[in-house]
Short mmCIF file of C-alpha atoms and ligand atoms in Angstrom, two decimals:
data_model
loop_
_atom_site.label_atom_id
_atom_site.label_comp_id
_atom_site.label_asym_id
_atom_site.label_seq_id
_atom_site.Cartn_x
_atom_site.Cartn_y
_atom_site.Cartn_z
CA UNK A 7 19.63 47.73 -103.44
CA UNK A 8 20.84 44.99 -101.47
CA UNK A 9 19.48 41.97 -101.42
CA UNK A 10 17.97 40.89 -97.91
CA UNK A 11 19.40 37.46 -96.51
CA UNK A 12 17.45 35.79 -93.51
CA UNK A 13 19.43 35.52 -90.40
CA UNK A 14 19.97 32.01 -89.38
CA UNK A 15 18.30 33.26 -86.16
CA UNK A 16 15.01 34.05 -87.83
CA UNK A 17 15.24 30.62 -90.11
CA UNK A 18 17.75 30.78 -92.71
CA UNK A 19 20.50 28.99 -93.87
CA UNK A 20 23.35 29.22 -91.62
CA UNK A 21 26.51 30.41 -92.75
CA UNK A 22 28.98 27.75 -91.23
CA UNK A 23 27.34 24.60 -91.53
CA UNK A 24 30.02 22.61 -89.96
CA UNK A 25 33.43 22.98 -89.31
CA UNK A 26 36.31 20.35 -90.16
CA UNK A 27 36.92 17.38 -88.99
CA UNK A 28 40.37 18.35 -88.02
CA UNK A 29 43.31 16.35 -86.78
CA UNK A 30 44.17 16.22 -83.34
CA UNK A 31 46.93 19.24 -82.92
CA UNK A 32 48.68 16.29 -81.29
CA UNK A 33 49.28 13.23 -83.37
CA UNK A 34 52.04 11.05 -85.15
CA UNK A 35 54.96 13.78 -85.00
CA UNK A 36 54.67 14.14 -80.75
CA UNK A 37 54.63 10.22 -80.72
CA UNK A 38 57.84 9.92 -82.76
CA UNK A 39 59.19 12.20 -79.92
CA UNK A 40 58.04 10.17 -76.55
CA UNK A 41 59.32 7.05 -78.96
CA UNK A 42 62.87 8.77 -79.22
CA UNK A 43 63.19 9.47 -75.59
CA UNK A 44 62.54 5.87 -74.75
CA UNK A 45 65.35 4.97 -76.65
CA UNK A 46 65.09 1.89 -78.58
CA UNK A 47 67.64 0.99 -80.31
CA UNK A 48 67.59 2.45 -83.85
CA UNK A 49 66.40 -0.38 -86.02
CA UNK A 50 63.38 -0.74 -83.52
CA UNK A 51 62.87 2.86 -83.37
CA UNK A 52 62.45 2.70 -87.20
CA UNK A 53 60.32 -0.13 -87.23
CA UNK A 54 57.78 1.51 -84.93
CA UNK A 55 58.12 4.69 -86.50
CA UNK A 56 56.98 2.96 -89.62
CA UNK A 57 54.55 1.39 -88.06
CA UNK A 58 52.73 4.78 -86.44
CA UNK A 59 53.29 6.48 -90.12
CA UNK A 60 51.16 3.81 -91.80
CA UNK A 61 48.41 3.93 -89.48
CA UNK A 62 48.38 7.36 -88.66
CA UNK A 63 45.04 8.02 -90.08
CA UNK A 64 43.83 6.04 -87.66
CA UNK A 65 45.35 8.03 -84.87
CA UNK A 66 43.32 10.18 -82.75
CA UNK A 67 45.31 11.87 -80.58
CA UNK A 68 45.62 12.26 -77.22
CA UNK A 69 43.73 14.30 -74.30
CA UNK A 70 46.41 15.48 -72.41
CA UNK A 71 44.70 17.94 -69.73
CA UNK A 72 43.30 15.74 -67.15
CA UNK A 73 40.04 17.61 -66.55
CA UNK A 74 37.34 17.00 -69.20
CA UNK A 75 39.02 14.41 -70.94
CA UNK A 76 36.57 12.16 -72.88
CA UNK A 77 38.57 9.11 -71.75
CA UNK A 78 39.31 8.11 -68.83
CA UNK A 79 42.17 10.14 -67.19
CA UNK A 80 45.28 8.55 -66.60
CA UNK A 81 45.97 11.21 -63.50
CA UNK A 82 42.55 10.42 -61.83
CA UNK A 83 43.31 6.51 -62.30
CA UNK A 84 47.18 7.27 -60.89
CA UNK A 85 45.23 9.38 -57.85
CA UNK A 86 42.78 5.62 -57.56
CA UNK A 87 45.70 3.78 -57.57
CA UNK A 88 48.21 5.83 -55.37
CA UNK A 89 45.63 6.00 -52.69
CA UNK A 90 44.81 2.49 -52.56
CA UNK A 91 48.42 1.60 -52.48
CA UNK A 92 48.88 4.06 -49.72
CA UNK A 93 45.94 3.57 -47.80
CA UNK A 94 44.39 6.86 -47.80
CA UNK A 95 41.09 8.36 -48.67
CA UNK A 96 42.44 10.23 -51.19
CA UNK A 97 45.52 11.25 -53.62
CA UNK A 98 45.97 14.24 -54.83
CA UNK A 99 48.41 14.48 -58.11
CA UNK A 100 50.57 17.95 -58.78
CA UNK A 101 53.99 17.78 -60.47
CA UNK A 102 56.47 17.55 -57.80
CA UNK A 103 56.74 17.24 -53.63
CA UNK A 104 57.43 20.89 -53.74
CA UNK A 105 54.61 21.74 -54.94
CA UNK A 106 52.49 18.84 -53.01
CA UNK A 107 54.20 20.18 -49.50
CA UNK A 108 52.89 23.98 -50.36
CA UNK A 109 49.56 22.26 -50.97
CA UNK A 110 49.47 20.76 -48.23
CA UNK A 111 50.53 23.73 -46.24
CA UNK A 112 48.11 25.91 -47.89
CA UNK A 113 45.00 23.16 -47.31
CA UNK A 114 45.87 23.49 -43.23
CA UNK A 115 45.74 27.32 -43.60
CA UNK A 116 49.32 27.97 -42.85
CA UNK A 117 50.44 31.39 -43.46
CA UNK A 118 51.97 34.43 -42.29
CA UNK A 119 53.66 34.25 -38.38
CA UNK A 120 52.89 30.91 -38.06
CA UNK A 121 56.03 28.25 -37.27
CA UNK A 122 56.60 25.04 -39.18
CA UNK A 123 59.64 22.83 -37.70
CA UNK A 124 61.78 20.91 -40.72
CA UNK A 125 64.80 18.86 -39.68
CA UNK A 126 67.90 19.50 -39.95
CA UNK A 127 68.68 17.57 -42.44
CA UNK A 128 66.27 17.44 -45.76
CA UNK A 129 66.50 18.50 -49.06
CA UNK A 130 65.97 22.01 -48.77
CA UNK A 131 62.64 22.09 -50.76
CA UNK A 132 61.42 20.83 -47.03
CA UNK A 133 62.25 24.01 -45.49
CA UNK A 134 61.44 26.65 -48.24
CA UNK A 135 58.12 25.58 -48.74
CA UNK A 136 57.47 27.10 -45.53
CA UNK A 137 58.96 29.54 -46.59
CA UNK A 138 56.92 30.40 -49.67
CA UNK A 139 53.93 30.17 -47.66
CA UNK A 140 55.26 32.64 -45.85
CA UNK A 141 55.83 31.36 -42.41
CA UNK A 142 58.90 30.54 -40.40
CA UNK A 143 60.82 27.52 -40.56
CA UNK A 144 62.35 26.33 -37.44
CA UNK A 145 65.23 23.76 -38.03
CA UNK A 146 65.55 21.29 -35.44
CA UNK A 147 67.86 18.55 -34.98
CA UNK A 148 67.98 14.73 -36.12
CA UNK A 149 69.31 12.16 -34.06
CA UNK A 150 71.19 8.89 -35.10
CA UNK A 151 68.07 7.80 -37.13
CA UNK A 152 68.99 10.93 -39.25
CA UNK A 153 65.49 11.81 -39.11
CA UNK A 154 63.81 14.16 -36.86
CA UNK A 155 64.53 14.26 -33.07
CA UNK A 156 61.48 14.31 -30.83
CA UNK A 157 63.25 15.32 -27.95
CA UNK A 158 64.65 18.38 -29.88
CA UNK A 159 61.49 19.38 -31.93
CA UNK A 160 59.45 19.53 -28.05
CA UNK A 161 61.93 21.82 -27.32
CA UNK A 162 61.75 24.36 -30.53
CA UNK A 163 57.64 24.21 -29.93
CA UNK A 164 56.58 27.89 -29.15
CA UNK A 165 53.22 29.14 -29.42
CA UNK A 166 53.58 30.14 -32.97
CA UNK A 167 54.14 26.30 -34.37
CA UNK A 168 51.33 25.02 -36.19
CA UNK A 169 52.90 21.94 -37.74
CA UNK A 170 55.97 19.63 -37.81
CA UNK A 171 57.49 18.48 -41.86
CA UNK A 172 58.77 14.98 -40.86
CA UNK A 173 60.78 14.02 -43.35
CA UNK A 174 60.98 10.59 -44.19
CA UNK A 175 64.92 10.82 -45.18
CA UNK A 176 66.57 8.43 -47.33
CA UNK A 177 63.78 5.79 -47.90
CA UNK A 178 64.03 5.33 -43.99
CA UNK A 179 61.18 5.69 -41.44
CA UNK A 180 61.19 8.78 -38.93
CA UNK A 181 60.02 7.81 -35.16
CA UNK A 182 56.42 8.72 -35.86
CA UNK A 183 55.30 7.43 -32.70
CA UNK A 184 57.25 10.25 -30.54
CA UNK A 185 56.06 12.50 -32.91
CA UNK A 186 52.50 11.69 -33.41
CA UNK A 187 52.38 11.88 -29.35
CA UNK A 188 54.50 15.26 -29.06
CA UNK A 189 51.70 17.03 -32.21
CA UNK A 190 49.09 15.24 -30.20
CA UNK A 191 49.98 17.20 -26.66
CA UNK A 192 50.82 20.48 -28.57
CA UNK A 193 47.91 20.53 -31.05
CA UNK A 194 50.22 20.27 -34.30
CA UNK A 195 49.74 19.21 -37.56
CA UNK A 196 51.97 16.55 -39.19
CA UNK A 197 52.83 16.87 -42.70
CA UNK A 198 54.87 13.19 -43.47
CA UNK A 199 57.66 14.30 -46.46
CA UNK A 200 57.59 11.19 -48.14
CA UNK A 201 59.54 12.04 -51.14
CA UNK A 202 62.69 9.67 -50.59
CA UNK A 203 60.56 7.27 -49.07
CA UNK A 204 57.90 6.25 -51.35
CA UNK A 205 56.53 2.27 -50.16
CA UNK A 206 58.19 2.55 -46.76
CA UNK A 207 56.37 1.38 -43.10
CA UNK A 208 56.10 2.45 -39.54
CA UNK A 209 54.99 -0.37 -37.52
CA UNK A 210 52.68 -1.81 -40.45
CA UNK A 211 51.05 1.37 -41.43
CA UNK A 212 52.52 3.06 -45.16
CA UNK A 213 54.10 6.52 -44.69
CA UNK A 214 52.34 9.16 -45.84
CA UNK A 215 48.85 7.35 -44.21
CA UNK A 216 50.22 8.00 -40.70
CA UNK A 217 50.33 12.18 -40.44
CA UNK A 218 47.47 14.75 -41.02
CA UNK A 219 48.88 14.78 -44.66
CA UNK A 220 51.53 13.18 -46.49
CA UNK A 221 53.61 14.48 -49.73
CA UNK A 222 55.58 12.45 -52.08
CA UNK A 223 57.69 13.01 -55.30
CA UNK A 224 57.66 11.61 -58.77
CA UNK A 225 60.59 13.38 -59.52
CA UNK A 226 63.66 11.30 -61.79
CA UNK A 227 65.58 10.39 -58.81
CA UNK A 228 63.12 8.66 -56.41
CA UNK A 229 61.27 5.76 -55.76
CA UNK A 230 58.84 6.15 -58.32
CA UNK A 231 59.37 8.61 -60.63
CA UNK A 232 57.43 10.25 -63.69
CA UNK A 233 60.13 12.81 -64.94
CA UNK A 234 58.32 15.46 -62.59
CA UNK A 235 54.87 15.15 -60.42
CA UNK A 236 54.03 14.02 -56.76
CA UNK A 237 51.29 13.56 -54.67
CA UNK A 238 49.25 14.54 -51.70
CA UNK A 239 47.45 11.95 -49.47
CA UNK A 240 44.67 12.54 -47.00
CA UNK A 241 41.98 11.01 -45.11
CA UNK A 242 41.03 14.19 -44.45
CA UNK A 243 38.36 15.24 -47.10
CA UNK A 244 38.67 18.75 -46.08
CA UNK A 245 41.49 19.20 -46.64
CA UNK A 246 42.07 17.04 -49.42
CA UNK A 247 39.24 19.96 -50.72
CA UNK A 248 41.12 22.84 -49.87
CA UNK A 249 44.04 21.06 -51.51
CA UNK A 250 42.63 21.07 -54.92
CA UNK A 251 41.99 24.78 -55.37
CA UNK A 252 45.45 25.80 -54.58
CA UNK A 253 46.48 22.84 -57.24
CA UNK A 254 43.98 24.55 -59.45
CA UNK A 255 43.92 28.09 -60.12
CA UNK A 256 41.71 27.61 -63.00
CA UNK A 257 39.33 25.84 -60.41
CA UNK A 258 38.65 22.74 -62.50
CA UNK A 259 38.24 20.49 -60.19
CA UNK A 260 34.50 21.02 -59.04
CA UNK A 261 32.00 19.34 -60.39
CA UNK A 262 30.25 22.95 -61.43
CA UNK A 263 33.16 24.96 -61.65
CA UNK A 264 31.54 28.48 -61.64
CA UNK A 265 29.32 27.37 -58.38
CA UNK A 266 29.83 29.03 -55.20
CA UNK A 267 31.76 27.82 -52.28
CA UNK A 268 30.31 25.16 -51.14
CA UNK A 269 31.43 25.62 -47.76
CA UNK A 270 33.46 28.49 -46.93
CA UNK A 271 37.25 28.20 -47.15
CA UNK A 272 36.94 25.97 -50.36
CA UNK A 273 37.67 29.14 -52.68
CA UNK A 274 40.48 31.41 -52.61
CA UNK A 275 43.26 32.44 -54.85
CA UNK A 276 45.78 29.41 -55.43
CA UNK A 277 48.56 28.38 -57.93
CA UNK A 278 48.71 25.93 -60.85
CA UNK A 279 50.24 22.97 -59.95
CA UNK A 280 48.40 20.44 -62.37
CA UNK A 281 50.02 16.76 -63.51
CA UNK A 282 49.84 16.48 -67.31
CA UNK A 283 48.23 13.13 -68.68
CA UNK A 284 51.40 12.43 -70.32
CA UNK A 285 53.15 12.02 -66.15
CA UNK A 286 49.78 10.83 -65.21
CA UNK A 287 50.15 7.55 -67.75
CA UNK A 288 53.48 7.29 -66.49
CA UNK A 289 53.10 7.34 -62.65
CA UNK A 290 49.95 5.36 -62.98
CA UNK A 291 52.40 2.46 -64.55
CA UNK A 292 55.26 3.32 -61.81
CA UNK A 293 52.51 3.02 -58.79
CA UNK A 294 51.55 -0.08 -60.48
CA UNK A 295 55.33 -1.76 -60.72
CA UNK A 296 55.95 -0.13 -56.95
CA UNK A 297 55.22 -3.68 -54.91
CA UNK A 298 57.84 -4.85 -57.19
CA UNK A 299 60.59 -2.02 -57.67
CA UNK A 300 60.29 -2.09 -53.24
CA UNK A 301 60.71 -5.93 -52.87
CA UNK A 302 64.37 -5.34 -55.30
CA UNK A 303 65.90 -2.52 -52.86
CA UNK A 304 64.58 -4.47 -49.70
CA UNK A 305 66.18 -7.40 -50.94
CA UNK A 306 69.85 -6.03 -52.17
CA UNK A 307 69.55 -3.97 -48.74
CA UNK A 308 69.01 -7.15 -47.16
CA UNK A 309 72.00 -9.31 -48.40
CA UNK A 310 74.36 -6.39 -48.51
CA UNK A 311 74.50 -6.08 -44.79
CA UNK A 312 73.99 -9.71 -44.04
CA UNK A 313 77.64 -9.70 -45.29
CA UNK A 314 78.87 -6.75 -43.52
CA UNK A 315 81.85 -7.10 -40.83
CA UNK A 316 81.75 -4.04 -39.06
CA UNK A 317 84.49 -3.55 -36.98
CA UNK A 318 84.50 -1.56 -33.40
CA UNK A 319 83.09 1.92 -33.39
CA UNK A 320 81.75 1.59 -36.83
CA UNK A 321 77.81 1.21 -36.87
CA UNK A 322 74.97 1.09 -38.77
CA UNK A 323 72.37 4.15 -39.06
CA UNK A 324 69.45 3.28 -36.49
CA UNK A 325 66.59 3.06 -38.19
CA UNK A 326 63.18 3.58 -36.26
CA UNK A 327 61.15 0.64 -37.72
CA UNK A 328 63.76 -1.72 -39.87
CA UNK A 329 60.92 -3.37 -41.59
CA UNK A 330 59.34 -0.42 -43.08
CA UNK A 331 62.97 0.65 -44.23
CA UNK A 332 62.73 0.96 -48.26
CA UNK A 333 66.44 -0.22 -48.36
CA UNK A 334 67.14 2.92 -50.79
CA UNK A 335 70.59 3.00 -49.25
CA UNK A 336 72.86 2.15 -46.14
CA UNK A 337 74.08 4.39 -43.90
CA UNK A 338 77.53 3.65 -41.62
CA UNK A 339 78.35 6.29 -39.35
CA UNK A 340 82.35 5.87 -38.78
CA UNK A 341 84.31 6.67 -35.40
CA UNK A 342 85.43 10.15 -36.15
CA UNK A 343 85.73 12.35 -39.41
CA UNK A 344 89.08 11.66 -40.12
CA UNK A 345 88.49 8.30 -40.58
CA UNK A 346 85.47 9.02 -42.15
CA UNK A 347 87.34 10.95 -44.88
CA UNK A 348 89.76 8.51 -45.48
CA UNK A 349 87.30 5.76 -45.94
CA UNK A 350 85.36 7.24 -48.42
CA UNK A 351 87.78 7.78 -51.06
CA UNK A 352 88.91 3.60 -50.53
CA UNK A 353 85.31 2.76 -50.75
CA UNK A 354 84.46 4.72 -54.12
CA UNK A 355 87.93 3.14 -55.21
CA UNK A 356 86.76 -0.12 -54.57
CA UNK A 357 83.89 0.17 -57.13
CA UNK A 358 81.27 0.82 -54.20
CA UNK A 359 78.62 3.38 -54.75
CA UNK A 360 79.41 5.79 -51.64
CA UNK A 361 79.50 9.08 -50.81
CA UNK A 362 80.00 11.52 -47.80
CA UNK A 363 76.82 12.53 -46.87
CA UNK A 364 78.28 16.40 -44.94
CA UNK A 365 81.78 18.36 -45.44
CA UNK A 366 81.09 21.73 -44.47
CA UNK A 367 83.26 22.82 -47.49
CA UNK A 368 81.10 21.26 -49.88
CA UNK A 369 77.70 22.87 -51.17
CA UNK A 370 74.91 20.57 -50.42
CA UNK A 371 71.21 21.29 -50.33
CA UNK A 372 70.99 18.90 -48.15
CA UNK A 373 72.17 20.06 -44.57
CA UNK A 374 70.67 23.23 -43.37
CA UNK A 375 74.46 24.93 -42.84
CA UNK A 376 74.04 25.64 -46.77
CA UNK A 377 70.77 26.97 -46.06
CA UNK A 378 71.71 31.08 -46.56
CA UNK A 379 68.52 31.40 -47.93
CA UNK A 380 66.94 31.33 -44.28
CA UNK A 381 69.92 31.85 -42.20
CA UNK A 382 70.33 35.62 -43.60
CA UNK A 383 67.07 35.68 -43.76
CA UNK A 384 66.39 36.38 -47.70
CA UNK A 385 63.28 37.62 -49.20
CA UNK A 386 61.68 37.69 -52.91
CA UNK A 387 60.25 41.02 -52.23
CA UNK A 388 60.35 44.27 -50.83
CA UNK A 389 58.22 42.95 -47.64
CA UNK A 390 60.48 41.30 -46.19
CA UNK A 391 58.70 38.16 -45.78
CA UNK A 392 58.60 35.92 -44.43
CA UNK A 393 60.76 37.12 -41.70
CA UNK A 394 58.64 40.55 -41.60
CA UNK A 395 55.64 38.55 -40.45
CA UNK A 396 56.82 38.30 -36.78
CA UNK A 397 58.76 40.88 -34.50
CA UNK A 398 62.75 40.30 -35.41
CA UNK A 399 62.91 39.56 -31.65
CA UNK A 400 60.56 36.47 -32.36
CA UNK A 401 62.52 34.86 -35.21
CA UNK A 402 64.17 31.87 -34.61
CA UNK A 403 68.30 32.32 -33.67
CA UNK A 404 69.11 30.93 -37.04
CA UNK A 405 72.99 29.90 -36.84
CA UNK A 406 75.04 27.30 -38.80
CA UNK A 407 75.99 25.65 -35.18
CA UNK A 408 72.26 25.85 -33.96
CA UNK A 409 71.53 22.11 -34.66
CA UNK A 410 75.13 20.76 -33.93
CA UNK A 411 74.04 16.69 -33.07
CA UNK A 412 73.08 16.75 -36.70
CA UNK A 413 76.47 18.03 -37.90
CA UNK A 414 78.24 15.92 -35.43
CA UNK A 415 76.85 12.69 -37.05
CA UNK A 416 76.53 13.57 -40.97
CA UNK A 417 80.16 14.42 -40.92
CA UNK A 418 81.29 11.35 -40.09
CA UNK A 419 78.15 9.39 -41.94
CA UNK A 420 78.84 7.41 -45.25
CA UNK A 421 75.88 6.76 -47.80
CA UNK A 422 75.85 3.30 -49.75
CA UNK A 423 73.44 3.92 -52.67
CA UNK A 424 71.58 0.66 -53.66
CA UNK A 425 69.68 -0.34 -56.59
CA UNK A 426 66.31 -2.40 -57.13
CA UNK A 427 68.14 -4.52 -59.36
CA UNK A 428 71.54 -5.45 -57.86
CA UNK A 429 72.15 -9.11 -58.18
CA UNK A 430 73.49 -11.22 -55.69
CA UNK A 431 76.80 -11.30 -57.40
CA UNK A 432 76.53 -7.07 -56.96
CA UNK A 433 75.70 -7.29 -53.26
CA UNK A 434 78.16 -9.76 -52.32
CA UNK A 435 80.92 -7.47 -54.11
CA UNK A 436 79.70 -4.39 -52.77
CA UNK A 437 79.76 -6.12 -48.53
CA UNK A 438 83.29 -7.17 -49.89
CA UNK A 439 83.92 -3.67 -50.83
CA UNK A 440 82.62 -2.44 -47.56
CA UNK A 441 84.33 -5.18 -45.48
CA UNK A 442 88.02 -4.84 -47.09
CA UNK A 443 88.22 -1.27 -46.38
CA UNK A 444 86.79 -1.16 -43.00
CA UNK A 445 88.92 -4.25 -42.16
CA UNK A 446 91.99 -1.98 -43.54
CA UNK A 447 91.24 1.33 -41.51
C1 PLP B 20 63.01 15.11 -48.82
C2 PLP B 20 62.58 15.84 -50.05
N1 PLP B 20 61.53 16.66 -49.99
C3 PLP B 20 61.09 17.31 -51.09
C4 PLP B 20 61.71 17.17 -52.30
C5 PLP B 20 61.22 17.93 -53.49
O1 PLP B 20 60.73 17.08 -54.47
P1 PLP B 20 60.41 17.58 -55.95
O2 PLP B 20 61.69 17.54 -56.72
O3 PLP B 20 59.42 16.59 -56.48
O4 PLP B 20 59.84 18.94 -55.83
C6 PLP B 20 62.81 16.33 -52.42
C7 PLP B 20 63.50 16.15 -53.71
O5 PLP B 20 64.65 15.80 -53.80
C8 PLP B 20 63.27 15.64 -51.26
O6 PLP B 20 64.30 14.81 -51.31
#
């Protein structure tokens, strides 16, 4: 007969008493590997790595999922941060603009038949987000700012639009008084692209602050950067809400996740578009070093064209507020293309950082001519959308020639890159760069 065993239930002794302790899955090994890609030089590397071996019983390891982390989270203290140094009510973290635009699309309920205007010229991520929520984009032109034209995006307004994606392009402000005023009179949203622009001004105010929502990158090539990631700014709590379930499919982000809605249109089905610790640590540091990294560009921007001759017909890009310009780059826009494509080649000669910003021969994701994705109308799926969500008759006449002010000036545009660290010595070589080939043309 078997011999009877109380249950731990009724009093007995249980049968796991405890379990480990256990190391953290992530320890010593995954530090070794962020210590690599920082690259010290070897004998450093070693040094540290020695260091970390000896004490690794002392390691914990880290959290890295920002939601129920016993520490402080480094995303919620970047989302503090970013929002104070923008000015908003709140930040929003996800891993990259992309994702923050669709967000931000979602959170003002755009969908299906509805119209979202994107300039001309953006990376294309600006237009296919609109896209992917499955509404129309409706390219309008840009002006000799290079960012959006009011005059032309009051004239692509049907009554389909339901918001405009200005796009801050190339660290430089758009004219967000015309356009505040034009989404004003037609009941649009704004949604400020702020991904090339991260630190820049309109008359005082930081972009990104100005527009019903704002959406910035972290991605390796802008401002601030953490690999991947971005950010979505409000002062709208609402939306800043809806934001975070579509950032969230999981639906972390409420206090009692498994509560219902507490007011309805705060639950639905959304995406995952979550910002690891490991990019939260490292945007929180970038957000911190921003006042910094913006006063370096603004500076080099600054002494590069105090040296500038610029001879007749050449100019300068117009920029709508020059002191909120991030001084990312310079833009000259040159008398025709012809001399535009001769200059370029003397000016990369010369040791200066340019390049030709349109050539309709060249692929660039840039300049909605490349865009075949939504000028033959392409679709992931068998519904056709999103150009099955309104009557054919009601799409927009897409066309490579249907924004032709905006082709007219990028192909004859020439883009100076500039970095937060040139030296005097750099600018003043670069403006003699500039200056001898201009003076040779
Ligand atoms: C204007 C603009 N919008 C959106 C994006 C997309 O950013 P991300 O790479 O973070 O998705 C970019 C990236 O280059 C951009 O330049």
């Amino acid at each position: 007969m078997r011999k009877k065993t109380t249950l731990a239930m009724d009093g007995g002794t249980k049968a796991v008493a405890a379990l480990g302790p256990y190391t953290s899955k992530i320890h010593k090994e995954e530090l070794e590997e962020l210590l690599d890609l920082w690259e010290y030089a070897p004998g450093i590397k070693d040094k540290l790595t020695a260091l970390i071996e000896k004490h690794a019983a002392q390691l914990k390891g880290p959290h890295l999922f920002r939601y129920y982390n016993p520490r402080p989270s480094k995303v919620e203290q970047a989302e503090q941060a970013f929002a104070k140094y923008i000015g908003v009510k709140h930040a929003l973290a996800v891993n990259s603009c992309t994702s923050a635009l669709i967000a931000a699309l979602r959170a003002l309920g755009i969908g299906m038949g509805d119209e979202v205007i994107v300039p001309a010229y953006t990376f294309f991520a600006s237009a296919a987000v609109i896209g992917a929520c499955n509404a129309i984009p409706v390219i309008a032109d840009v002006d000799d700012t290079l960012t959006l034209d009011p005059r032309d995006v009051e004239r692509r307004i049907t009554p389909r639009t339901r918001a405009i994606i200005v796009v801050h392009m190339r660290g430089m402000p758009a004219q967000m008084d015309k356009l505040m005023a034009i989404a004003r009179k037609h009941k649009l949203h704004v949604v400020e692209d702020v991904a090339q622009a991260a630190g820049g001004t309109y008359k005082g105010r930081m972009l990104g602050s100005i527009g019903t929502m704002g959406c910035f990158s972290f991605d390796y090539y802008k401002i601030l950067n953490s690999g991947e990631g971005g950010f979505v700014t409000t002062n709208d709590s609402w939306l800043h809400t809806r934001a975070q379930p579509w950032h969230d499919c999981a639906a972390c982000w409420r206090p009692n996740r498994f509560a219902s809605e507490r007011r309805e249109g705060e639950l639905f089905c959304g995406e995952n578009y979550r910002m690891s610790e490991l990019q939260g640590a490292v945007a929180l540091a970038q957000i911190r070093k921003a006042p910094a990294l913006l006063k370096g560009y603004r500076a080099a921007k600054r002494r590069i064209v105090s040296k500038l001759k610029l001879p007749e017909g050449v100019t300068l890009q117009r920029v709508a507020d020059p002191a909120g310009d991030t001084g990312i780059c310079l833009i000259l826009f040159m008398p025709d293309v012809t001399r535009a494509k001769w200059a370029l080649p003397a000016l990369q000669a010369e040791g200066v950082p340019a390049g030709g910003i349109y050539d309709h021969k060249v692929k660039d994701w840039h300049i909605y001519v490349h865009w075949e994705h939504i000028l033959e109308h392409k679709s992931v799926a068998r519904d056709g959308l999103p150009w099955s969500g309104v009557p054919a008759a009601e799409l927009p006449n897409y066309s490579k020639t249907m924004c032709p002010q905006s082709t007219e000036l990028l192909s004859r545009a020439i883009m100076i890159d500039i970095h937060c660290e040139h030296s005097a010595a750099d600018c003043g070589a670069i403006a003699t760069g500039i200056n001898k080939v201009l003076a040779a043309m």
